C-alpha positions as CSV (number, residue, x, y, z in Angstrom):
1,M,186.2,104.8,158.5
2,N,183.8,107.9,156.5
3,V,184.2,108.2,153.5
4,A,182.5,109.0,150.0
5,S,183.1,109.2,145.9
6,Y,181.5,111.9,143.7
7,T,182.1,113.5,140.6
8,V,180.5,116.9,140.7
9,G,178.3,118.4,137.6
10,P,176.1,121.2,136.6
11,D,173.5,120.6,138.7
12,D,175.7,120.6,142.0
13,L,177.1,123.5,141.5
14,A,174.1,124.8,140.6
15,A,172.3,123.9,143.8
16,A,175.6,125.5,146.2
17,N,176.0,128.2,144.1
18,R,172.4,128.7,144.6
19,L,173.4,128.0,148.8
20,H,176.1,130.2,148.4
21,F,173.6,133.0,147.0
22,L,171.5,132.6,149.6
23,R,173.6,132.6,153.1
24,S,175.4,135.7,151.3
25,F,173.1,138.1,152.8
26,S,172.4,138.4,156.2
27,S,170.9,141.0,158.9
28,R,174.0,142.3,159.1
29,R,174.7,143.2,155.5
30,S,170.5,144.3,154.8
31,A,170.2,146.8,157.7
32,I,173.6,148.2,156.7
33,A,173.0,148.3,152.9
34,F,169.1,149.6,154.0
35,I,170.7,152.8,156.4
36,F,173.1,154.0,153.9
37,S,170.5,153.6,150.9
38,V,167.9,156.0,153.1
39,I,170.7,158.7,153.7
40,A,172.4,158.3,150.3
41,V,168.9,158.6,149.0
42,A,168.0,161.5,152.1
43,L,171.5,163.7,150.8
44,M,170.5,163.4,147.2
45,V,167.2,164.5,147.7
46,F,167.2,167.1,150.0
47,G,167.8,169.6,148.5
48,F,165.4,169.0,145.7
49,D,162.3,169.1,147.5
50,D,160.9,172.0,146.4
51,V,161.4,171.4,142.8
52,F,159.7,167.5,142.6
53,G,157.6,167.5,145.6
54,P,157.6,165.8,148.8
55,N,157.4,162.5,147.6
56,S,161.1,162.2,145.5
57,Y,162.2,161.4,148.4
58,F,160.4,158.3,148.3
59,L,160.0,158.1,144.3
60,V,163.9,157.7,144.9
61,L,164.2,155.5,147.3
62,G,161.4,153.2,145.4
63,S,164.0,153.2,142.1
64,I,167.2,152.2,143.3
65,W,165.3,149.2,145.2
66,G,163.9,148.2,142.6
67,V,166.4,148.2,141.2
68,I,168.4,146.4,143.8
69,A,166.2,144.0,143.7
70,A,165.8,143.3,139.4
71,I,169.7,142.8,140.1
72,C,169.4,140.3,142.3
73,V,166.8,138.5,140.8
74,F,168.3,138.2,137.9
75,G,171.1,136.9,139.1
76,W,169.1,134.1,141.2
77,L,167.6,133.2,137.4
78,A,171.1,133.5,136.2
79,I,172.7,130.5,137.9
80,P,171.5,128.1,136.1
81,W,173.3,129.1,133.4
82,Q,175.8,130.3,135.1
83,A,176.8,126.9,136.7
84,R,176.7,125.0,133.8
85,R,178.7,127.6,131.4
86,S,181.4,127.1,134.4
87,W,181.4,122.9,134.6
88,D,181.1,123.6,130.8
89,Q,184.7,125.9,130.8
90,A,186.1,123.6,133.5
91,Q,185.3,119.9,132.2
92,K,188.5,118.3,132.8
93,M,189.2,119.6,136.3
94,W,185.5,117.5,136.8
95,T,186.7,113.9,137.8
96,E,185.6,111.4,140.1
97,Q,186.6,112.8,144.0
98,R,186.8,110.4,147.0
99,V,186.4,112.3,150.4
100,T,187.1,111.0,153.7
101,W,187.0,112.6,157.2
102,D,187.4,112.3,160.7
103,P,187.2,114.9,163.5
104,D,190.2,116.9,162.3
105,K,190.4,116.8,159.0
106,I,189.2,116.0,156.2
107,H,191.0,114.6,152.9
108,W,190.4,114.7,149.2
109,Q,192.0,112.5,146.2
110,S,191.7,112.5,142.9
111,D,193.7,111.8,139.5
112,R,194.6,115.4,140.2
113,G,196.6,115.0,143.4
114,D,195.5,114.9,147.3
115,V,194.0,117.3,149.7
116,H,194.3,117.3,153.0
117,V,192.5,120.1,155.4
118,L,192.4,120.8,158.9
119,L,188.3,121.0,159.9
120,G,189.8,124.3,162.0
121,N,191.3,125.9,158.6
122,Y,187.8,126.5,157.1
123,Y,187.1,130.0,157.4
124,R,182.8,129.1,157.9
125,W,180.9,126.0,156.5
126,A,177.2,126.5,154.9
127,A,174.8,123.3,154.6
128,D,171.5,122.9,152.6
129,A,169.3,119.7,151.6
130,R,171.9,118.8,148.8
131,S,175.0,120.9,149.1
132,L,177.4,120.9,151.8
133,L,180.3,124.3,151.2
134,L,183.2,124.4,153.1
135,Y,184.5,127.8,152.6
136,Q,188.0,129.4,152.3
137,D,186.9,132.6,153.0
138,S,184.0,135.0,152.4
139,R,183.9,134.0,148.1
140,T,185.7,130.4,148.0
141,F,184.4,127.3,148.8
142,Y,184.7,123.9,148.8
143,L,182.4,122.3,147.9
144,V,180.8,118.4,148.4
145,P,177.2,117.2,146.7
146,L,175.1,115.2,149.5
147,R,173.8,112.5,147.3
148,S,177.1,111.3,147.4
149,L,177.3,110.5,151.2
150,P,176.1,107.8,153.2
151,A,173.4,108.3,155.5
152,G,174.1,111.0,158.9
153,A,177.0,112.6,157.0
154,R,175.9,116.1,157.1
155,E,175.6,116.0,160.5
156,T,178.9,114.1,160.9
157,I,181.0,116.6,159.5
158,T,179.1,119.8,160.2
159,N,179.6,118.4,164.3
160,Y,183.3,118.5,163.5
161,L,183.2,121.1,162.2
162,R,181.1,122.7,164.9
163,A,183.9,121.3,167.4
164,A,186.7,122.4,165.5
165,G,185.6,125.8,165.6
166,V,183.8,127.2,162.4
167,R,181.0,129.0,162.3
168,E,178.3,128.1,160.6
169,R,177.2,131.2,157.8
């Protein structure tokens, strides 16, 4: 039987949120944001070329991308602090969980109750060396810390997810 037990800690939350942060950026989204920013800046600067000169376009575009990059860097650096804060606020919710899985479903048990979820009902999934995230929608995910799973469990679960038609994020 495929079974594991774990209690989520602040380090697990930080690792999961870093994975979510990284997987939130897709090449399609980035391309759309790039095109949108170029068009927006072109429209803003279009009438001001005579006043500010031809380099104003690149100055404004660089400034906008600089602000976006600063926000992303701050968001990345704030993840451990935010994870610790979330963990502290909901400490009573972080009880030991027992998880079992098979080709059709995953089952969680804890003091708070039982949850059975068919694998095909997940929206997406993401995994790295520390976390497995099972997405309910584009922002809400269940966290499974991989430190608690037996060897080969990550591959088994992700293969079950693929077979159920769930796409990787």
